[in-house]
PDB file of C-alpha atoms and ligand atoms in Angstrom:
ATOM      1  CA  MET A   1    -145.730 -26.942  63.060  1.00  0.00           C
ATOM      2  CA  THR A   2    -144.642 -24.016  65.198  1.00  0.00           C
ATOM      3  CA  SER A   3    -143.576 -20.911  63.323  1.00  0.00           C
ATOM      4  CA  LYS A   4    -141.237 -18.232  64.589  1.00  0.00           C
ATOM      5  CA  ALA A   5    -140.611 -14.822  63.013  1.00  0.00           C
ATOM      6  CA  SER A   6    -138.771 -11.771  64.183  1.00  0.00           C
ATOM      7  CA  ALA A   7    -138.621  -8.149  63.042  1.00  0.00           C
ATOM      8  CA  PRO A   8    -136.474  -5.168  64.059  1.00  0.00           C
ATOM      9  CA  GLY A   9    -137.408  -1.861  65.641  1.00  0.00           C
ATOM     10  CA  LYS A  10    -136.279   1.390  64.090  1.00  0.00           C
ATOM     11  CA  ILE A  11    -134.939   4.871  64.548  1.00  0.00           C
ATOM     12  CA  ILE A  12    -135.971   7.730  62.301  1.00  0.00           C
ATOM     13  CA  LEU A  13    -132.877   9.645  61.242  1.00  0.00           C
ATOM     14  CA  PHE A  14    -134.817  12.344  59.390  1.00  0.00           C
ATOM     15  CA  GLY A  15    -138.380  13.265  58.539  1.00  0.00           C
ATOM     16  CA  GLU A  16    -140.752  11.967  61.222  1.00  0.00           C
ATOM     17  CA  HIS A  17    -144.139  13.711  61.120  1.00  0.00           C
ATOM     18  CA  PHE A  18    -143.269  15.404  57.824  1.00  0.00           C
ATOM     19  CA  VAL A  19    -143.439  11.920  56.236  1.00  0.00           C
ATOM     20  CA  VAL A  20    -147.135  11.680  57.179  1.00  0.00           C
ATOM     21  CA  HIS A  21    -147.665  14.785  54.997  1.00  0.00           C
ATOM     22  CA  GLY A  22    -145.643  13.520  52.028  1.00  0.00           C
ATOM     23  CA  VAL A  23    -142.004  14.474  52.689  1.00  0.00           C
ATOM     24  CA  LYS A  24    -139.388  11.748  52.279  1.00  0.00           C
ATOM     25  CA  ALA A  25    -138.042  10.261  55.538  1.00  0.00           C
ATOM     26  CA  VAL A  26    -134.865   8.332  56.304  1.00  0.00           C
ATOM     27  CA  LEU A  27    -135.140   5.408  58.710  1.00  0.00           C
ATOM     28  CA  CYS A  28    -132.774   2.814  60.043  1.00  0.00           C
ATOM     29  CA  ALA A  29    -133.626  -0.655  61.403  1.00  0.00           C
ATOM     30  CA  ILE A  30    -131.908  -1.368  64.727  1.00  0.00           C
ATOM     31  CA  ASN A  31    -130.614  -4.405  66.578  1.00  0.00           C
ATOM     32  CA  LYS A  32    -133.604  -4.632  68.929  1.00  0.00           C
ATOM     33  CA  ARG A  33    -136.243  -7.106  67.822  1.00  0.00           C
ATOM     34  CA  VAL A  34    -139.701  -8.516  68.378  1.00  0.00           C
ATOM     35  CA  THR A  35    -140.111 -12.288  68.123  1.00  0.00           C
ATOM     36  CA  VAL A  36    -143.472 -13.955  67.525  1.00  0.00           C
ATOM     37  CA  ILE A  37    -144.105 -17.660  67.919  1.00  0.00           C
ATOM     38  CA  SER A  38    -147.352 -19.044  66.527  1.00  0.00           C
ATOM     39  CA  LYS A  39    -149.062 -22.359  65.988  1.00  0.00           C
ATOM     40  CA  LYS A  40    -152.420 -23.641  64.787  1.00  0.00           C
ATOM     41  CA  ASN A  41    -154.787 -24.792  67.533  1.00  0.00           C
ATOM     42  CA  LYS A  42    -157.850 -27.021  67.513  1.00  0.00           C
ATOM     43  CA  THR A  43    -160.293 -24.442  68.902  1.00  0.00           C
ATOM     44  CA  GLN A  44    -162.395 -21.662  67.363  1.00  0.00           C
ATOM     45  CA  ASN A  45    -160.310 -19.033  69.149  1.00  0.00           C
ATOM     46  CA  ILE A  46    -157.329 -16.820  68.626  1.00  0.00           C
ATOM     47  CA  PHE A  47    -155.115 -16.842  71.703  1.00  0.00           C
ATOM     48  CA  ILE A  48    -152.755 -13.857  72.110  1.00  0.00           C
ATOM     49  CA  LYS A  49    -150.049 -13.561  74.758  1.00  0.00           C
ATOM     50  CA  SER A  50    -147.589 -10.697  75.256  1.00  0.00           C
ATOM     51  CA  SER A  51    -145.910  -8.830  78.115  1.00  0.00           C
ATOM     52  CA  LEU A  52    -149.037  -6.621  78.216  1.00  0.00           C
ATOM     53  CA  GLY A  53    -151.375  -9.510  78.965  1.00  0.00           C
ATOM     54  CA  GLU A  54    -153.182 -12.424  77.368  1.00  0.00           C
ATOM     55  CA  ASN A  55    -156.551 -12.909  75.741  1.00  0.00           C
ATOM     56  CA  THR A  56    -158.598 -15.656  74.114  1.00  0.00           C
ATOM     57  CA  ILE A  57    -160.880 -14.239  71.421  1.00  0.00           C
ATOM     58  CA  ALA A  58    -163.438 -16.074  69.280  1.00  0.00           C
ATOM     59  CA  ILE A  59    -162.510 -15.917  65.566  1.00  0.00           C
ATOM     60  CA  THR A  60    -166.050 -14.710  64.863  1.00  0.00           C
ATOM     61  CA  GLU A  61    -165.659 -11.685  67.192  1.00  0.00           C
ATOM     62  CA  SER A  62    -165.921  -8.262  65.569  1.00  0.00           C
ATOM     63  CA  ILE A  63    -162.663  -6.261  65.552  1.00  0.00           C
ATOM     64  CA  ASP A  64    -164.583  -3.269  66.962  1.00  0.00           C
ATOM     65  CA  ASN A  65    -165.062  -5.093  70.278  1.00  0.00           C
ATOM     66  CA  ILE A  66    -161.392  -5.791  70.813  1.00  0.00           C
ATOM     67  CA  ASP A  67    -159.034  -3.921  73.110  1.00  0.00           C
ATOM     68  CA  ASN A  68    -156.376  -1.899  71.243  1.00  0.00           C
ATOM     69  CA  MET A  69    -153.701  -3.936  72.963  1.00  0.00           C
ATOM     70  CA  PHE A  70    -154.774  -7.034  70.987  1.00  0.00           C
ATOM     71  CA  LYS A  71    -156.491  -5.491  67.940  1.00  0.00           C
ATOM     72  CA  PRO A  72    -153.712  -5.618  65.300  1.00  0.00           C
ATOM     73  CA  PHE A  73    -152.790  -9.218  66.176  1.00  0.00           C
ATOM     74  CA  PHE A  74    -156.399 -10.395  66.106  1.00  0.00           C
ATOM     75  CA  PHE A  75    -156.823  -8.602  62.767  1.00  0.00           C
ATOM     76  CA  ILE A  76    -153.804 -10.366  61.245  1.00  0.00           C
ATOM     77  CA  ALA A  77    -154.732 -13.809  62.578  1.00  0.00           C
ATOM     78  CA  LYS A  78    -158.381 -13.576  61.503  1.00  0.00           C
ATOM     79  CA  LYS A  79    -157.489 -12.334  58.025  1.00  0.00           C
ATOM     80  CA  ILE A  80    -154.986 -15.158  57.434  1.00  0.00           C
ATOM     81  CA  ILE A  81    -157.390 -17.797  58.827  1.00  0.00           C
ATOM     82  CA  ILE A  82    -160.176 -16.636  56.492  1.00  0.00           C
ATOM     83  CA  GLU A  83    -157.898 -16.323  53.449  1.00  0.00           C
ATOM     84  CA  ASN A  84    -156.698 -19.890  53.964  1.00  0.00           C
ATOM     85  CA  ASN A  85    -160.162 -21.347  54.688  1.00  0.00           C
ATOM     86  CA  PHE A  86    -158.734 -22.711  57.924  1.00  0.00           C
ATOM     87  CA  SER A  87    -161.395 -24.122  60.224  1.00  0.00           C
ATOM     88  CA  ASN A  88    -159.606 -23.545  63.564  1.00  0.00           C
ATOM     89  CA  GLY A  89    -157.721 -20.836  65.417  1.00  0.00           C
ATOM     90  CA  VAL A  90    -154.099 -19.959  66.189  1.00  0.00           C
ATOM     91  CA  ASP A  91    -151.993 -19.281  69.295  1.00  0.00           C
ATOM     92  CA  ILE A  92    -149.686 -16.272  69.158  1.00  0.00           C
ATOM     93  CA  GLU A  93    -146.932 -15.370  71.606  1.00  0.00           C
ATOM     94  CA  ILE A  94    -145.191 -11.986  71.274  1.00  0.00           C
ATOM     95  CA  GLN A  95    -141.824 -11.327  72.934  1.00  0.00           C
ATOM     96  CA  SER A  96    -140.222  -7.920  72.563  1.00  0.00           C
ATOM     97  CA  GLU A  97    -136.869  -6.289  73.318  1.00  0.00           C
ATOM     98  CA  ILE A  98    -138.210  -2.919  72.158  1.00  0.00           C
ATOM     99  CA  PRO A  99    -139.599  -0.498  74.763  1.00  0.00           C
ATOM    100  CA  ILE A 100    -143.265   0.394  74.148  1.00  0.00           C
ATOM    101  CA  GLY A 101    -144.310   3.966  73.324  1.00  0.00           C
ATOM    102  CA  ALA A 102    -140.700   5.114  73.050  1.00  0.00           C
ATOM    103  CA  GLY A 103    -140.524   5.924  69.336  1.00  0.00           C
ATOM    104  CA  LEU A 104    -138.491   2.818  68.481  1.00  0.00           C
ATOM    105  CA  GLY A 105    -141.094   1.133  66.281  1.00  0.00           C
ATOM    106  CA  SER A 106    -142.317  -1.487  68.743  1.00  0.00           C
ATOM    107  CA  SER A 107    -145.869  -1.597  67.404  1.00  0.00           C
ATOM    108  CA  SER A 108    -144.746  -1.897  63.762  1.00  0.00           C
ATOM    109  CA  ALA A 109    -142.199  -4.606  64.545  1.00  0.00           C
ATOM    110  CA  CYS A 110    -144.950  -6.522  66.441  1.00  0.00           C
ATOM    111  CA  CYS A 111    -147.265  -6.258  63.418  1.00  0.00           C
ATOM    112  CA  VAL A 112    -144.548  -7.361  60.971  1.00  0.00           C
ATOM    113  CA  ALA A 113    -143.364 -10.307  63.087  1.00  0.00           C
ATOM    114  CA  THR A 114    -146.953 -11.447  63.786  1.00  0.00           C
ATOM    115  CA  ALA A 115    -147.926 -11.249  60.102  1.00  0.00           C
ATOM    116  CA  ALA A 116    -144.785 -13.171  59.085  1.00  0.00           C
ATOM    117  CA  SER A 117    -145.106 -15.811  61.796  1.00  0.00           C
ATOM    118  CA  ILE A 118    -148.784 -16.641  61.173  1.00  0.00           C
ATOM    119  CA  SER A 119    -148.480 -16.483  57.359  1.00  0.00           C
ATOM    120  CA  ASN A 120    -145.641 -18.987  57.608  1.00  0.00           C
ATOM    121  CA  LEU A 121    -148.042 -21.542  59.131  1.00  0.00           C
ATOM    122  CA  PHE A 122    -149.778 -21.672  55.742  1.00  0.00           C
ATOM    123  CA  SER A 123    -147.212 -20.769  53.060  1.00  0.00           C
ATOM    124  CA  LYS A 124    -143.795 -19.160  52.606  1.00  0.00           C
ATOM    125  CA  PRO A 125    -144.229 -15.457  53.473  1.00  0.00           C
ATOM    126  CA  GLU A 126    -143.515 -12.923  50.772  1.00  0.00           C
ATOM    127  CA  LYS A 127    -142.057  -9.638  52.066  1.00  0.00           C
ATOM    128  CA  ASN A 128    -144.317  -7.256  50.118  1.00  0.00           C
ATOM    129  CA  LYS A 129    -147.442  -9.133  51.228  1.00  0.00           C
ATOM    130  CA  ILE A 130    -146.291  -9.120  54.867  1.00  0.00           C
ATOM    131  CA  LEU A 131    -145.689  -5.375  54.621  1.00  0.00           C
ATOM    132  CA  GLU A 132    -149.179  -4.760  53.236  1.00  0.00           C
ATOM    133  CA  LEU A 133    -150.778  -6.849  55.988  1.00  0.00           C
ATOM    134  CA  ALA A 134    -148.656  -5.288  58.770  1.00  0.00           C
ATOM    135  CA  ILE A 135    -149.601  -1.750  57.669  1.00  0.00           C
ATOM    136  CA  GLU A 136    -153.284  -2.691  57.477  1.00  0.00           C
ATOM    137  CA  ALA A 137    -153.044  -4.172  60.995  1.00  0.00           C
ATOM    138  CA  GLU A 138    -151.293  -1.107  62.380  1.00  0.00           C
ATOM    139  CA  GLN A 139    -154.012   1.087  60.857  1.00  0.00           C
ATOM    140  CA  THR A 140    -156.541  -0.592  63.207  1.00  0.00           C
ATOM    141  CA  ILE A 141    -154.949   1.348  66.085  1.00  0.00           C
ATOM    142  CA  PHE A 142    -153.104   4.098  64.204  1.00  0.00           C
ATOM    143  CA  PRO A 143    -155.179   5.101  61.168  1.00  0.00           C
ATOM    144  CA  LYS A 144    -152.834   7.811  59.891  1.00  0.00           C
ATOM    145  CA  THR A 145    -149.617   5.787  59.864  1.00  0.00           C
ATOM    146  CA  SER A 146    -147.308   6.696  56.992  1.00  0.00           C
ATOM    147  CA  GLY A 147    -146.211   3.048  56.728  1.00  0.00           C
ATOM    148  CA  ALA A 148    -142.550   4.056  57.183  1.00  0.00           C
ATOM    149  CA  ASP A 149    -141.921   2.074  60.385  1.00  0.00           C
ATOM    150  CA  CYS A 150    -143.368  -1.195  59.028  1.00  0.00           C
ATOM    151  CA  THR A 151    -141.384  -0.791  55.795  1.00  0.00           C
ATOM    152  CA  VAL A 152    -137.988  -0.509  57.478  1.00  0.00           C
ATOM    153  CA  SER A 153    -138.905  -3.353  59.839  1.00  0.00           C
ATOM    154  CA  VAL A 154    -139.634  -5.670  56.887  1.00  0.00           C
ATOM    155  CA  PHE A 155    -136.607  -4.787  54.754  1.00  0.00           C
ATOM    156  CA  GLY A 156    -133.980  -3.688  57.326  1.00  0.00           C
ATOM    157  CA  GLY A 157    -130.985  -1.398  56.690  1.00  0.00           C
ATOM    158  CA  ILE A 158    -131.203   2.344  56.128  1.00  0.00           C
ATOM    159  CA  ILE A 159    -134.048   3.340  53.836  1.00  0.00           C
ATOM    160  CA  GLU A 160    -135.473   6.414  52.149  1.00  0.00           C
ATOM    161  CA  TYR A 161    -139.244   6.246  52.450  1.00  0.00           C
ATOM    162  CA  GLN A 162    -141.944   8.357  50.861  1.00  0.00           C
ATOM    163  CA  LYS A 163    -145.638   7.626  51.336  1.00  0.00           C
ATOM    164  CA  ASP A 164    -147.334   6.160  48.244  1.00  0.00           C
ATOM    165  CA  SER A 165    -144.054   5.553  46.442  1.00  0.00           C
ATOM    166  CA  ASP A 166    -141.422   2.847  46.621  1.00  0.00           C
ATOM    167  CA  TYR A 167    -138.804   2.722  49.357  1.00  0.00           C
ATOM    168  CA  LYS A 168    -135.086   2.802  48.518  1.00  0.00           C
ATOM    169  CA  ILE A 169    -132.223   1.204  50.461  1.00  0.00           C
ATOM    170  CA  ILE A 170    -129.251   3.479  51.143  1.00  0.00           C
ATOM    171  CA  GLU A 171    -126.381   1.046  50.591  1.00  0.00           C
ATOM    172  CA  THR A 172    -123.507   1.555  52.990  1.00  0.00           C
ATOM    173  CA  GLU A 173    -120.702  -0.558  54.378  1.00  0.00           C
ATOM    174  CA  HIS A 174    -119.770   2.076  56.934  1.00  0.00           C
ATOM    175  CA  GLU A 175    -120.269   1.719  60.644  1.00  0.00           C
ATOM    176  CA  PHE A 176    -122.590   4.313  62.173  1.00  0.00           C
ATOM    177  CA  ASN A 177    -122.432   4.765  65.932  1.00  0.00           C
ATOM    178  CA  PHE A 178    -125.796   5.839  67.260  1.00  0.00           C
ATOM    179  CA  ILE A 179    -126.826   6.006  70.866  1.00  0.00           C
ATOM    180  CA  ILE A 180    -130.353   6.090  72.194  1.00  0.00           C
ATOM    181  CA  VAL A 181    -131.362   7.982  75.310  1.00  0.00           C
ATOM    182  CA  ASN A 182    -134.776   7.091  76.706  1.00  0.00           C
ATOM    183  CA  SER A 183    -136.682   9.940  78.388  1.00  0.00           C
ATOM    184  CA  LYS A 184    -138.925   7.226  79.912  1.00  0.00           C
ATOM    185  CA  LYS A 185    -141.945   9.378  79.168  1.00  0.00           C
ATOM    186  CA  SER A 186    -144.138   7.282  76.910  1.00  0.00           C
ATOM    187  CA  HIS A 187    -146.175   8.983  74.215  1.00  0.00           C
ATOM    188  CA  SER A 188    -149.197   8.361  72.059  1.00  0.00           C
ATOM    189  CA  THR A 189    -148.279   8.582  68.375  1.00  0.00           C
ATOM    190  CA  ASN A 190    -151.955   9.206  67.512  1.00  0.00           C
ATOM    191  CA  ILE A 191    -152.179  12.239  69.787  1.00  0.00           C
ATOM    192  CA  VAL A 192    -148.936  13.803  68.535  1.00  0.00           C
ATOM    193  CA  VAL A 193    -149.797  13.161  64.860  1.00  0.00           C
ATOM    194  CA  ASP A 194    -153.220  14.766  65.407  1.00  0.00           C
ATOM    195  CA  ARG A 195    -151.553  17.765  67.065  1.00  0.00           C
ATOM    196  CA  VAL A 196    -149.293  18.242  64.028  1.00  0.00           C
ATOM    197  CA  ASN A 197    -152.362  18.051  61.761  1.00  0.00           C
ATOM    198  CA  LYS A 198    -153.988  20.790  63.826  1.00  0.00           C
ATOM    199  CA  PHE A 199    -150.794  22.858  63.630  1.00  0.00           C
ATOM    200  CA  ARG A 200    -150.855  22.473  59.834  1.00  0.00           C
ATOM    201  CA  THR A 201    -154.492  23.605  59.601  1.00  0.00           C
ATOM    202  CA  GLU A 202    -153.930  26.605  61.855  1.00  0.00           C
ATOM    203  CA  ASN A 203    -150.532  27.674  60.473  1.00  0.00           C
ATOM    204  CA  LYS A 204    -150.690  26.932  56.753  1.00  0.00           C
ATOM    205  CA  GLU A 205    -147.825  29.221  55.685  1.00  0.00           C
ATOM    206  CA  ILE A 206    -145.466  28.269  58.500  1.00  0.00           C
ATOM    207  CA  PHE A 207    -146.164  24.597  57.843  1.00  0.00           C
ATOM    208  CA  ASN A 208    -145.527  24.966  54.103  1.00  0.00           C
ATOM    209  CA  ASP A 209    -142.194  26.700  54.753  1.00  0.00           C
ATOM    210  CA  LEU A 210    -141.196  23.957  57.194  1.00  0.00           C
ATOM    211  CA  TYR A 211    -142.307  21.304  54.687  1.00  0.00           C
ATOM    212  CA  ASN A 212    -140.089  22.804  51.977  1.00  0.00           C
ATOM    213  CA  ASP A 213    -137.132  23.305  54.317  1.00  0.00           C
ATOM    214  CA  GLU A 214    -137.422  19.734  55.592  1.00  0.00           C
ATOM    215  CA  SER A 215    -137.562  18.375  52.010  1.00  0.00           C
ATOM    216  CA  LYS A 216    -134.330  20.229  51.149  1.00  0.00           C
ATOM    217  CA  LEU A 217    -132.709  19.061  54.368  1.00  0.00           C
ATOM    218  CA  ILE A 218    -133.522  15.425  53.578  1.00  0.00           C
ATOM    219  CA  GLU A 219    -131.800  15.694  50.165  1.00  0.00           C
ATOM    220  CA  LYS A 220    -128.679  17.002  51.853  1.00  0.00           C
ATOM    221  CA  ALA A 221    -128.912  14.358  54.583  1.00  0.00           C
ATOM    222  CA  VAL A 222    -129.213  11.497  52.062  1.00  0.00           C
ATOM    223  CA  GLU A 223    -126.166  12.768  50.176  1.00  0.00           C
ATOM    224  CA  SER A 224    -124.160  13.026  53.398  1.00  0.00           C
ATOM    225  CA  LEU A 225    -125.197   9.493  54.441  1.00  0.00           C
ATOM    226  CA  GLN A 226    -124.042   8.163  51.070  1.00  0.00           C
ATOM    227  CA  LYS A 227    -120.720   9.999  51.429  1.00  0.00           C
ATOM    228  CA  PHE A 228    -120.414   8.999  55.102  1.00  0.00           C
ATOM    229  CA  ASN A 229    -119.885  12.633  56.022  1.00  0.00           C
ATOM    230  CA  LEU A 230    -120.553  12.376  59.761  1.00  0.00           C
ATOM    231  CA  GLU A 231    -120.185  16.114  60.449  1.00  0.00           C
ATOM    232  CA  THR A 232    -122.869  16.990  57.893  1.00  0.00           C
ATOM    233  CA  ILE A 233    -125.178  14.133  58.938  1.00  0.00           C
ATOM    234  CA  GLY A 234    -124.959  15.405  62.534  1.00  0.00           C
ATOM    235  CA  LYS A 235    -125.639  19.014  61.488  1.00  0.00           C
ATOM    236  CA  CYS A 236    -128.667  17.849  59.485  1.00  0.00           C
ATOM    237  CA  MET A 237    -129.943  15.951  62.559  1.00  0.00           C
ATOM    238  CA  SER A 238    -129.643  19.068  64.728  1.00  0.00           C
ATOM    239  CA  GLN A 239    -131.400  21.136  62.062  1.00  0.00           C
ATOM    240  CA  ASN A 240    -134.164  18.513  61.813  1.00  0.00           C
ATOM    241  CA  GLN A 241    -134.598  18.808  65.587  1.00  0.00           C
ATOM    242  CA  ILE A 242    -135.157  22.569  65.227  1.00  0.00           C
ATOM    243  CA  PHE A 243    -137.890  21.918  62.635  1.00  0.00           C
ATOM    244  CA  LEU A 244    -139.517  19.362  64.974  1.00  0.00           C
ATOM    245  CA  GLU A 245    -139.433  21.902  67.799  1.00  0.00           C
ATOM    246  CA  GLN A 246    -141.184  24.374  65.509  1.00  0.00           C
ATOM    247  CA  LEU A 247    -143.846  21.736  64.803  1.00  0.00           C
ATOM    248  CA  GLY A 248    -144.418  21.504  68.564  1.00  0.00           C
ATOM    249  CA  VAL A 249    -143.469  17.861  69.141  1.00  0.00           C
ATOM    250  CA  SER A 250    -140.489  18.444  71.433  1.00  0.00           C
ATOM    251  CA  ASN A 251    -140.531  19.466  75.088  1.00  0.00           C
ATOM    252  CA  ASP A 252    -138.187  20.798  77.801  1.00  0.00           C
ATOM    253  CA  GLN A 253    -137.033  17.379  78.934  1.00  0.00           C
ATOM    254  CA  LEU A 254    -136.155  16.217  75.406  1.00  0.00           C
ATOM    255  CA  GLN A 255    -134.295  19.476  74.748  1.00  0.00           C
ATOM    256  CA  GLU A 256    -132.437  19.052  78.020  1.00  0.00           C
ATOM    257  CA  ILE A 257    -131.297  15.548  76.973  1.00  0.00           C
ATOM    258  CA  ILE A 258    -130.187  16.881  73.604  1.00  0.00           C
ATOM    259  CA  LYS A 259    -128.117  19.590  75.336  1.00  0.00           C
ATOM    260  CA  LEU A 260    -126.640  16.983  77.651  1.00  0.00           C
ATOM    261  CA  VAL A 261    -125.327  14.802  74.812  1.00  0.00           C
ATOM    262  CA  GLU A 262    -124.647  17.434  72.157  1.00  0.00           C
ATOM    263  CA  LYS A 263    -121.076  18.326  73.054  1.00  0.00           C
ATOM    264  CA  ASP A 264    -119.899  14.726  72.601  1.00  0.00           C
ATOM    265  CA  THR A 265    -121.844  13.984  69.410  1.00  0.00           C
ATOM    266  CA  PHE A 266    -122.174  15.084  65.789  1.00  0.00           C
ATOM    267  CA  GLY A 267    -125.870  15.808  66.319  1.00  0.00           C
ATOM    268  CA  ALA A 268    -128.924  14.678  68.258  1.00  0.00           C
ATOM    269  CA  LYS A 269    -132.680  14.739  67.802  1.00  0.00           C
ATOM    270  CA  ILE A 270    -135.999  13.187  68.710  1.00  0.00           C
ATOM    271  CA  THR A 271    -136.744   9.902  66.983  1.00  0.00           C
ATOM    272  CA  GLY A 272    -140.360   8.998  66.197  1.00  0.00           C
ATOM    273  CA  ALA A 273    -143.420  10.911  67.306  1.00  0.00           C
ATOM    274  CA  GLY A 274    -141.734  12.981  70.043  1.00  0.00           C
ATOM    275  CA  ASP A 275    -143.550  14.402  73.072  1.00  0.00           C
ATOM    276  CA  GLY A 276    -141.527  11.868  75.087  1.00  0.00           C
ATOM    277  CA  GLY A 277    -139.875   8.703  73.868  1.00  0.00           C
ATOM    278  CA  CYS A 278    -136.233   8.630  72.829  1.00  0.00           C
ATOM    279  CA  ILE A 279    -133.434  10.857  71.608  1.00  0.00           C
ATOM    280  CA  ILE A 280    -130.915   9.535  69.085  1.00  0.00           C
ATOM    281  CA  ALA A 281    -127.408  10.894  68.732  1.00  0.00           C
ATOM    282  CA  LEU A 282    -124.714  10.177  66.171  1.00  0.00           C
ATOM    283  CA  THR A 283    -121.380   9.757  67.929  1.00  0.00           C
ATOM    284  CA  ASP A 284    -117.752   9.210  67.180  1.00  0.00           C
ATOM    285  CA  LYS A 285    -116.792   5.554  67.800  1.00  0.00           C
ATOM    286  CA  ASN A 286    -114.069   6.647  70.239  1.00  0.00           C
ATOM    287  CA  LYS A 287    -116.327   8.944  72.261  1.00  0.00           C
ATOM    288  CA  LYS A 288    -119.300   6.615  72.545  1.00  0.00           C
ATOM    289  CA  GLU A 289    -118.341   4.752  75.727  1.00  0.00           C
ATOM    290  CA  SER A 290    -117.336   7.843  77.701  1.00  0.00           C
ATOM    291  CA  LEU A 291    -120.572   9.563  76.664  1.00  0.00           C
ATOM    292  CA  LEU A 292    -122.660   6.594  77.833  1.00  0.00           C
ATOM    293  CA  GLN A 293    -120.730   6.537  81.128  1.00  0.00           C
ATOM    294  CA  ARG A 294    -121.267  10.270  81.627  1.00  0.00           C
ATOM    295  CA  ILE A 295    -125.060  10.135  81.265  1.00  0.00           C
ATOM    296  CA  LYS A 296    -125.838   6.696  82.669  1.00  0.00           C
ATOM    297  CA  THR A 297    -126.770   7.864  86.179  1.00  0.00           C
ATOM    298  CA  GLU A 298    -129.367  10.246  84.759  1.00  0.00           C
ATOM    299  CA  TYR A 299    -130.853   8.369  81.791  1.00  0.00           C
ATOM    300  CA  GLU A 300    -131.221   4.881  80.382  1.00  0.00           C
ATOM    301  CA  SER A 301    -129.002   4.967  77.327  1.00  0.00           C
ATOM    302  CA  TYR A 302    -127.417   2.403  75.052  1.00  0.00           C
ATOM    303  CA  PRO A 303    -125.669   2.070  71.708  1.00  0.00           C
ATOM    304  CA  VAL A 304    -127.552   0.673  68.704  1.00  0.00           C
ATOM    305  CA  THR A 305    -126.296  -0.761  65.454  1.00  0.00           C
ATOM    306  CA  ILE A 306    -127.987  -1.064  62.072  1.00  0.00           C
ATOM    307  CA  ASP A 307    -129.981  -4.250  61.469  1.00  0.00           C
ATOM    308  CA  LYS A 308    -129.521  -5.232  57.847  1.00  0.00           C
ATOM    309  CA  THR A 309    -131.682  -8.361  57.798  1.00  0.00           C
ATOM    310  CA  GLY A 310    -135.187  -6.999  58.408  1.00  0.00           C
ATOM    311  CA  MET A 311    -137.850  -9.620  59.084  1.00  0.00           C
ATOM    312  CA  GLN A 312    -136.810 -13.243  59.447  1.00  0.00           C
ATOM    313  CA  VAL A 313    -138.907 -16.416  59.505  1.00  0.00           C
ATOM    314  CA  PHE A 314    -138.097 -19.858  60.912  1.00  0.00           C
ATOM    315  CA  ASN A 315    -139.954 -23.174  61.096  1.00  0.00           C
ATOM    316  CA  ILE A 316    -139.722 -25.009  64.367  1.00  0.00           C
ATOM    317  CA  THR A 317    -141.044 -28.514  64.123  1.00  0.00           C
TER     318      THR A 317
HETATM  319  C1  LIG B   1    -143.718   7.430  64.152  1.00  0.00           C
HETATM  320  O1  LIG B   1    -142.660   6.499  64.398  1.00  0.00           O
HETATM  321  C2  LIG B   1    -143.358   8.315  63.014  1.00  0.00           C
HETATM  322  C3  LIG B   1    -144.411   9.344  62.618  1.00  0.00           C
HETATM  323  O2  LIG B   1    -143.872  10.041  61.499  1.00  0.00           O
HETATM  324  C4  LIG B   1    -145.718   8.698  62.222  1.00  0.00           C
HETATM  325  C5  LIG B   1    -145.650   7.886  60.921  1.00  0.00           C
HETATM  326  O3  LIG B   1    -144.749   8.084  60.104  1.00  0.00           O
HETATM  327  O4  LIG B   1    -146.538   7.048  60.729  1.00  0.00           O
HETATM  328  C6  LIG B   1    -144.660  10.342  63.726  1.00  0.00           C
END
């Protein structure tokens, strides 16, 4: 049997970085996905293929000897093979529509889709188990992950997420018009998260004030999302951007993009780790196209919609 699974990328509407330290975040799954096709093979190897390269790795290999590019996928495959007492290996092929290192949850979506696809070769995947495995796999390359990105990729929709507590779906039938602008500067989430940790250690009081202000902002943002109050959501996004700038995760180029789109949007901010990556902006449906036209010569930009399905699994015989 060949198994196919897919999982969406994400944008963070509110609370990136702060979520690593315990504040609630609000995330939204988007209509850009990773697809993973897997099948059992008759060798003692795990074969991994993606746009970044391909590798054949013995199942017995230690995870410590594996390149980061393949580590989470090897981890998932090996764990499932051992748990199922399977005597051979698996082939995994990863195809992604999500740009890498851009803050759109590519690595989490890859982990979720890989965990779902390989699990499905042995039994029907259960969402909570896939989430647990995907987070564990992502921790092999990103030890401090809050787990937020994997959670929204598994369940889809708009979610409130707080580390070490349950996630909550924000139910909405409304249409949100977000655009993404890619700065094309890729970032390392690990480096930026470590920098915020250092900022926290060196600026305890400032960090605590920001933590409290961000927590209050998120409450207001959740209420405005539930009421579909676009003006307030946009203002909360702009305020969140100011807090992120104070944390030191923005830069001149990102602020320039925000300025460029601000006058035609309700609000704009970094999404994800910052230090590069993408800007998201909440727009009016009727202004979206003209905004995209206006900036298209300078930046890669596109509209995104909310993905409500989360991870999906298919059997191909
Ligand atoms: C990365 O998409 C979001 C961060 O908050 C890290 C995390 O939540 O794991 C920067």
